[in-house]
Short mmCIF file of C-alpha atoms in Angstrom, two decimals:
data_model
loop_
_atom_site.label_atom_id
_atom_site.label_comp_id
_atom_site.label_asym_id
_atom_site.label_seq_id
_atom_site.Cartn_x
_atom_site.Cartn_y
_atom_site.Cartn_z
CA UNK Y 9 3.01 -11.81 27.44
CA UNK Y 10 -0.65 -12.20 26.47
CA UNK Y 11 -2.60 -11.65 23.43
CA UNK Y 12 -4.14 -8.71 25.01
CA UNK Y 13 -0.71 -7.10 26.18
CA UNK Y 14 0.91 -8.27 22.88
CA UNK Y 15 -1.14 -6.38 21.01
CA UNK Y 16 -1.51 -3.11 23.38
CA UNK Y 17 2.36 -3.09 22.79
CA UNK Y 18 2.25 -3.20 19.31
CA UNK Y 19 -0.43 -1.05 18.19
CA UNK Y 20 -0.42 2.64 18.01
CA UNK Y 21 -4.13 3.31 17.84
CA UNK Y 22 -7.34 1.33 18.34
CA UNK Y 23 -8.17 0.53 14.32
CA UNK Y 24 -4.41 -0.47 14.02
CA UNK Y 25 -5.16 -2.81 17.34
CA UNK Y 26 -8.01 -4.33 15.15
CA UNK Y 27 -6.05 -4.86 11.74
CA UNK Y 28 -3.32 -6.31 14.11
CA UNK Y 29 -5.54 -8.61 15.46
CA UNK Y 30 -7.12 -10.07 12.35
CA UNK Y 31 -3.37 -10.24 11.16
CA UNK Y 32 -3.25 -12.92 14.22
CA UNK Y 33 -6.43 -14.54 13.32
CA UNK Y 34 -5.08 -15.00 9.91
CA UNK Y 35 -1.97 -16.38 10.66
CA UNK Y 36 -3.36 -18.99 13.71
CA UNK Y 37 -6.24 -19.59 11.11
CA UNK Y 38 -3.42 -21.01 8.59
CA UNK Y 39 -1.09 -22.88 11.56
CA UNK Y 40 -3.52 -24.53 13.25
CA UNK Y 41 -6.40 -25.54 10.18
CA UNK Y 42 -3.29 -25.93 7.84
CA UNK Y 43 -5.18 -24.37 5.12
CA UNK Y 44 -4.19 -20.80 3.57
CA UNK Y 45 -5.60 -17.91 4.48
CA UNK Y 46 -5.34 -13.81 3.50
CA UNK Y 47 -6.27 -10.62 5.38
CA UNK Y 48 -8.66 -7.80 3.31
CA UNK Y 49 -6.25 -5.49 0.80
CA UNK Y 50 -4.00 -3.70 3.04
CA UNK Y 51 -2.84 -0.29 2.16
CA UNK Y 52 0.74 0.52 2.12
CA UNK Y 53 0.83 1.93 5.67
CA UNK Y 54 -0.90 -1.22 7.35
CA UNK Y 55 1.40 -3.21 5.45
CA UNK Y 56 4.20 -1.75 7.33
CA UNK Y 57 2.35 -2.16 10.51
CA UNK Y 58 1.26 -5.87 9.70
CA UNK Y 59 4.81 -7.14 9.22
CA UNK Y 60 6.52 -4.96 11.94
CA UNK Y 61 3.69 -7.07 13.88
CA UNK Y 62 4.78 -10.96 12.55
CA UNK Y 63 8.39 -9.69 13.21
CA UNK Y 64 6.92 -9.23 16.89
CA UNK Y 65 5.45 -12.22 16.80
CA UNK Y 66 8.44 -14.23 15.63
CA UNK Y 67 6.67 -15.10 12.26
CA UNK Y 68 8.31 -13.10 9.92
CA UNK Y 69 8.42 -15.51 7.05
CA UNK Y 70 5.44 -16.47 7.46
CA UNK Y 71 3.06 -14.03 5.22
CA UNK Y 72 3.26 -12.94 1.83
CA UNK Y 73 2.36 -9.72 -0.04
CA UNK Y 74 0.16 -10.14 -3.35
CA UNK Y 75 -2.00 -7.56 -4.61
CA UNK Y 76 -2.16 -9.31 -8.21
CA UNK Y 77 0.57 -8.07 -10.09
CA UNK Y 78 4.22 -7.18 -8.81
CA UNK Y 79 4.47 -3.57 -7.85
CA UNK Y 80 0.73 -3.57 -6.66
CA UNK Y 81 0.29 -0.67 -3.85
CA UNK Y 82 -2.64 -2.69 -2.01
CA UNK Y 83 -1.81 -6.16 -1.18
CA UNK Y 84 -3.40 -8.70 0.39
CA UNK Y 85 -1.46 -10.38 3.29
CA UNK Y 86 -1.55 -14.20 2.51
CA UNK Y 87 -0.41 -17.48 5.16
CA UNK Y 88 0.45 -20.46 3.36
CA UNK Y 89 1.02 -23.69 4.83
CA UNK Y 90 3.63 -25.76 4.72
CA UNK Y 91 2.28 -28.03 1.63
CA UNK Y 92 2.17 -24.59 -0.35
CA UNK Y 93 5.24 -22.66 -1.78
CA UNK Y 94 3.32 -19.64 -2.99
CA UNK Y 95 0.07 -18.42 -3.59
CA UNK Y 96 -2.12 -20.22 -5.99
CA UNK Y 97 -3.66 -17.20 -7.62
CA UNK Y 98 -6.91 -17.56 -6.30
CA UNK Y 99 -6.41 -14.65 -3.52
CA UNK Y 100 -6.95 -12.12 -6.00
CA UNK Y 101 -9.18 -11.05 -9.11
CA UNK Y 102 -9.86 -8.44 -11.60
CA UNK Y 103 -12.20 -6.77 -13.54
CA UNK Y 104 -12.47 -4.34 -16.29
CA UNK Y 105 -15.12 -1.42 -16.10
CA UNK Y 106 -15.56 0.38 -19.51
CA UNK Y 107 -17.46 3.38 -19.71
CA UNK Y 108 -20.10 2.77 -22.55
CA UNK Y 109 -20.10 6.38 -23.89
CA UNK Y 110 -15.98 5.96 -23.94
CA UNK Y 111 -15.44 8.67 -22.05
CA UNK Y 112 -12.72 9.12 -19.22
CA UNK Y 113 -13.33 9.31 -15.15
CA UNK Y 114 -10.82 9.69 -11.93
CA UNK Y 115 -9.85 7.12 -9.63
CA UNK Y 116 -11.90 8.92 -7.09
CA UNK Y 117 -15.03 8.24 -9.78
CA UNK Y 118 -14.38 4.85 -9.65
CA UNK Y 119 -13.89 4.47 -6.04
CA UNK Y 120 -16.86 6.29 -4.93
CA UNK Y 121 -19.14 3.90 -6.82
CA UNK Y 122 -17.42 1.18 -5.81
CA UNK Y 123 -17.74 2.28 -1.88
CA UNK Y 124 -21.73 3.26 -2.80
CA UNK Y 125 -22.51 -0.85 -3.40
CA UNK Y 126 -21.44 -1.14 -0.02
CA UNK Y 127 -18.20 -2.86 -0.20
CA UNK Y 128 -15.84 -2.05 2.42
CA UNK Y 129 -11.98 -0.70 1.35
CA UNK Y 130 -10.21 -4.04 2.37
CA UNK Y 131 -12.28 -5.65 -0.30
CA UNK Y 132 -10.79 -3.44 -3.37
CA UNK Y 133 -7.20 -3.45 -4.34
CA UNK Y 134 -5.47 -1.18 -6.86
CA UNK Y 135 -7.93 0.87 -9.07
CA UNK Y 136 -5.90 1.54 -12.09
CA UNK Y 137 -7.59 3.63 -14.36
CA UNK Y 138 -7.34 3.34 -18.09
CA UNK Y 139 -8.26 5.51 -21.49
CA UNK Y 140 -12.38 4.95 -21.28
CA UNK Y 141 -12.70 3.02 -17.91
CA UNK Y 142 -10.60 1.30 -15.61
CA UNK Y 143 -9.45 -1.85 -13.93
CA UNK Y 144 -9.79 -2.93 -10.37
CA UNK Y 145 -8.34 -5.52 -8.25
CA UNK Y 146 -10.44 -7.21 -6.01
CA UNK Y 147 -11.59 -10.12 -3.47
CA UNK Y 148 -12.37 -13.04 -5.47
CA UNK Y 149 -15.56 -13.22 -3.16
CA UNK Y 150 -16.80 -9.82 -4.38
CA UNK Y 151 -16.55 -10.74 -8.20
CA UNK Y 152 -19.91 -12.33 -8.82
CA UNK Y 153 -21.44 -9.48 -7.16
CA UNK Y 154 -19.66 -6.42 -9.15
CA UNK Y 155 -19.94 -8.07 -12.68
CA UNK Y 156 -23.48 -7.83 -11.82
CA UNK Y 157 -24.19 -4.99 -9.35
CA UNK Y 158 -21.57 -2.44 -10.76
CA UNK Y 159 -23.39 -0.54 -13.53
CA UNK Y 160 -22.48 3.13 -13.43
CA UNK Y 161 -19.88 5.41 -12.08
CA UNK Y 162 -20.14 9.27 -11.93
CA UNK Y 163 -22.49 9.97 -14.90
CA UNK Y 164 -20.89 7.00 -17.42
CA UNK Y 165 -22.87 3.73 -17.64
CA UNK Y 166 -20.63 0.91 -17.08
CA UNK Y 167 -19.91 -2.51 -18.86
CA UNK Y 168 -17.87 -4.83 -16.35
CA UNK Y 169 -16.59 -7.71 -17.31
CA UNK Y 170 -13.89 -10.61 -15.24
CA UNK Y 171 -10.54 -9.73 -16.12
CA UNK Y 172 -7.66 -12.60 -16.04
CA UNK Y 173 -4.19 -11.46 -14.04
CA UNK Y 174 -2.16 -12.15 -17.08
CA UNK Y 175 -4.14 -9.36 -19.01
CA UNK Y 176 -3.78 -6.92 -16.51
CA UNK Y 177 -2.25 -4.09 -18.36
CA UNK Y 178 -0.27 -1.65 -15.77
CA UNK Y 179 0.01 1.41 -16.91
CA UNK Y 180 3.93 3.50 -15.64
CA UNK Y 181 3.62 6.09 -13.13
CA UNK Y 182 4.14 9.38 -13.87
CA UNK Y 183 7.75 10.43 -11.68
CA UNK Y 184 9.94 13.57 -11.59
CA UNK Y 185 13.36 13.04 -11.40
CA UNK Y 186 15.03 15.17 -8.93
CA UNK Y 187 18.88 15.75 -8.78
CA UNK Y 188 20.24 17.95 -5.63
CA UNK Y 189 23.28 17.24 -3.17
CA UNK Y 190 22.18 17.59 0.88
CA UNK Y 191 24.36 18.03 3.81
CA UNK Y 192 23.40 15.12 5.18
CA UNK Y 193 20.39 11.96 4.97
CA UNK Y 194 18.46 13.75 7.55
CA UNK Y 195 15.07 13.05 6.68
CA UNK Y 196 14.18 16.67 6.96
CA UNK Y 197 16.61 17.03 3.91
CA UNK Y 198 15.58 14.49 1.52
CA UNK Y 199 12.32 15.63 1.95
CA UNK Y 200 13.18 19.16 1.28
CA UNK Y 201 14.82 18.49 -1.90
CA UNK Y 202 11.93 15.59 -2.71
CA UNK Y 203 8.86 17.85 -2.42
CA UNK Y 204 10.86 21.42 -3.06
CA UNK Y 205 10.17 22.54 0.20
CA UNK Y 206 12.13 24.92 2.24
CA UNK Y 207 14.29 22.98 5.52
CA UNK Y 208 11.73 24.72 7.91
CA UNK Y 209 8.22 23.73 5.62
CA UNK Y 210 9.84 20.25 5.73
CA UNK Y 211 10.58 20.19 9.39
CA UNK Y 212 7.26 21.63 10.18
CA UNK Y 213 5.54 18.98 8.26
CA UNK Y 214 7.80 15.90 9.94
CA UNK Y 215 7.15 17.15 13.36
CA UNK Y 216 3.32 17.79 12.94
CA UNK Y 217 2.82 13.88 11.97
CA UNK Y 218 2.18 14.70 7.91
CA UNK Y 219 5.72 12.54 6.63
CA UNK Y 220 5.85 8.71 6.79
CA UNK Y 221 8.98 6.63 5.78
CA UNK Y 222 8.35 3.57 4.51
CA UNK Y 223 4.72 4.12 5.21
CA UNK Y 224 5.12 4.30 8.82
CA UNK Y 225 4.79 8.02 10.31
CA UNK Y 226 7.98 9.63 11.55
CA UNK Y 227 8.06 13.12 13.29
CA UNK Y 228 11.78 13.18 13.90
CA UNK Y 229 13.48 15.76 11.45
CA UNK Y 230 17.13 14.30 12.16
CA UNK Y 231 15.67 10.65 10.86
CA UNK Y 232 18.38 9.12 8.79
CA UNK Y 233 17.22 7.86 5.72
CA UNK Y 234 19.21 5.54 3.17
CA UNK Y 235 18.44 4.66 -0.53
CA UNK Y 236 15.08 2.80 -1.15
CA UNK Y 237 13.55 4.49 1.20
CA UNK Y 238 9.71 5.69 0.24
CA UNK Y 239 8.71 8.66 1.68
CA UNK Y 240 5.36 10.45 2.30
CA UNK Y 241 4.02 13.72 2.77
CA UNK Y 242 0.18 14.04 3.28
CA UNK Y 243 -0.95 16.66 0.78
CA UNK Y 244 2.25 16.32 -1.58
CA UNK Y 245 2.34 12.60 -2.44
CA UNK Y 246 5.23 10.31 -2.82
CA UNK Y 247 8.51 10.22 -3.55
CA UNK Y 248 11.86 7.65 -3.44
CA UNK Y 249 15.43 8.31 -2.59
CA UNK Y 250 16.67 6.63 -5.74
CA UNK Y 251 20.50 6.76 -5.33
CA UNK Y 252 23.64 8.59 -3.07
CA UNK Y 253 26.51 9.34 -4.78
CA UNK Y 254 29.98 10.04 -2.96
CA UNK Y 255 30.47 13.46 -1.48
CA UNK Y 256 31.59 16.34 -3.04
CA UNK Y 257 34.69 18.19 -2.58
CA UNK Y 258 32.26 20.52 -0.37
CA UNK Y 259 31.11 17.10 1.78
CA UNK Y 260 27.73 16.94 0.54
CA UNK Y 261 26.13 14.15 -0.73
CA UNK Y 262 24.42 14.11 -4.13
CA UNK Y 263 21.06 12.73 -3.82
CA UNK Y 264 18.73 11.45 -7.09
CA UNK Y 265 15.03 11.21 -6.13
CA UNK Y 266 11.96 10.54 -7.71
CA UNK Y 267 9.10 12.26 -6.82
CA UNK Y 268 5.38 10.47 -8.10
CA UNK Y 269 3.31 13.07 -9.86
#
């Protein structure tokens, strides 16, 4: 099979045919120059996409996630060669933006100025936004040019200054606990109990294309789904099937779940 065919296979729309392909570049990039290499930031969803792709491709091993710190949502996807056992830390920087007058803005704040400069997404990581400003992971290539550039967001002034990983300071997501018990790990019921949703609103939203499980989009309701699983519903957010429990004297299953608010 062909590059061409390989990738026609493999994709399931024409952008995720182009992020596939620079996946490929990447990783012949790194085999053949025997240097390392790293796609753009990769959200959670072309993640999934990128290694169900090196699986394809027999190269499983071959990549690793970093997004700067460990539980990072956008990652970059990074090809080492032989002589390296893990990334060196130069794949990824950070800066801090404080607002001058100290006062507080939204991710979508910071993101929106960030997107006016003209960088493109897979050049920003995480934006994890802080008491009086924020801080953003980044291409090391695009540092230079925000510590400079980057001067205002929304209607706060800006002070940005290069950040070390070390003093990254991650701040705990917010998460609901939710305890139920389900008939069964039909995806159609996690979600239900996840989001609070009634078993038709859930399998209307599965079957319309709105619910991803592990950040790859599933529109089968009977989907059986297992603990660790991350699942997505576009317009309600995120939540994780934490634990199952043994079922009751009734046969259902208890279920804890936490839902990211």
């Amino acid at each position: 099979m062909d590059r061409r065919e390989l990738l026609d296979r493999a994709a399931h729309s024409p952008e995720e045919r182009l992020l596939l392909s620079r996946v490929w570049d990447k990783c012949e990039q790194c085999r053949t120059r025997n240097i390392p290499t790293a796609t753009g930031f990769l959200s959670p969803a072309e993640q999934a996409a990128a290694q169900g792709f090196l699986v394809l491709l027999g190269a499983r091993e071959s990549g690793i996630f970093w997004g700067g710190y460990d539980g990072a949502e956008r990652r970059r996807l990074v090809f080492l060669p032989e002589w390296m056992a893990e990334p060196d830390g130069t794949e990824v920087a950070a800066v801090r933006a404080a607002c001058r007058s100290g006062g507080d803005l939204t991710h979508r704040d910071f993101l929106g100025s960030l997107m006016a400069l003209g960088l493109t997404r897979e050049k920003i990581g995480d934006i994890l936004v802080e008491s009086g400003g924020c801080q953003v992971l980044v291409d090391p290539l695009s540092l230079d040019f925000l510590t400079q550039s980057w001067d205002s967001a929304g209607r706060e002034r800006l002070t940005v200054t290069p950040l070390p990983l070390e003093e990254l300071t991650v701040p705990q997501a917010a998460v609901k606990e939710v305890r139920d018990t389900v008939s069964s790990l039909r995806l159609d019921n996690v979600l239900a109990s996840g989001f609070g949703l009634s078993r038709g609103k859930a399998v209307e939203a599965v079957e319309k294309g709105a619910v991803q499980v592990n950040y790859t989009v599933c529109q089968k309701p009977d989907k059986p789904v297992s603990a660790g699983d991350v699942i997505t519903c576009r317009g309600l957010g995120k939540c994780v099937l934490d634990t199952v429990g043994s079922p009751t004297k009734k046969n259902r299953l208890p279920v804890v779940i936490r839902r990211f608010i």
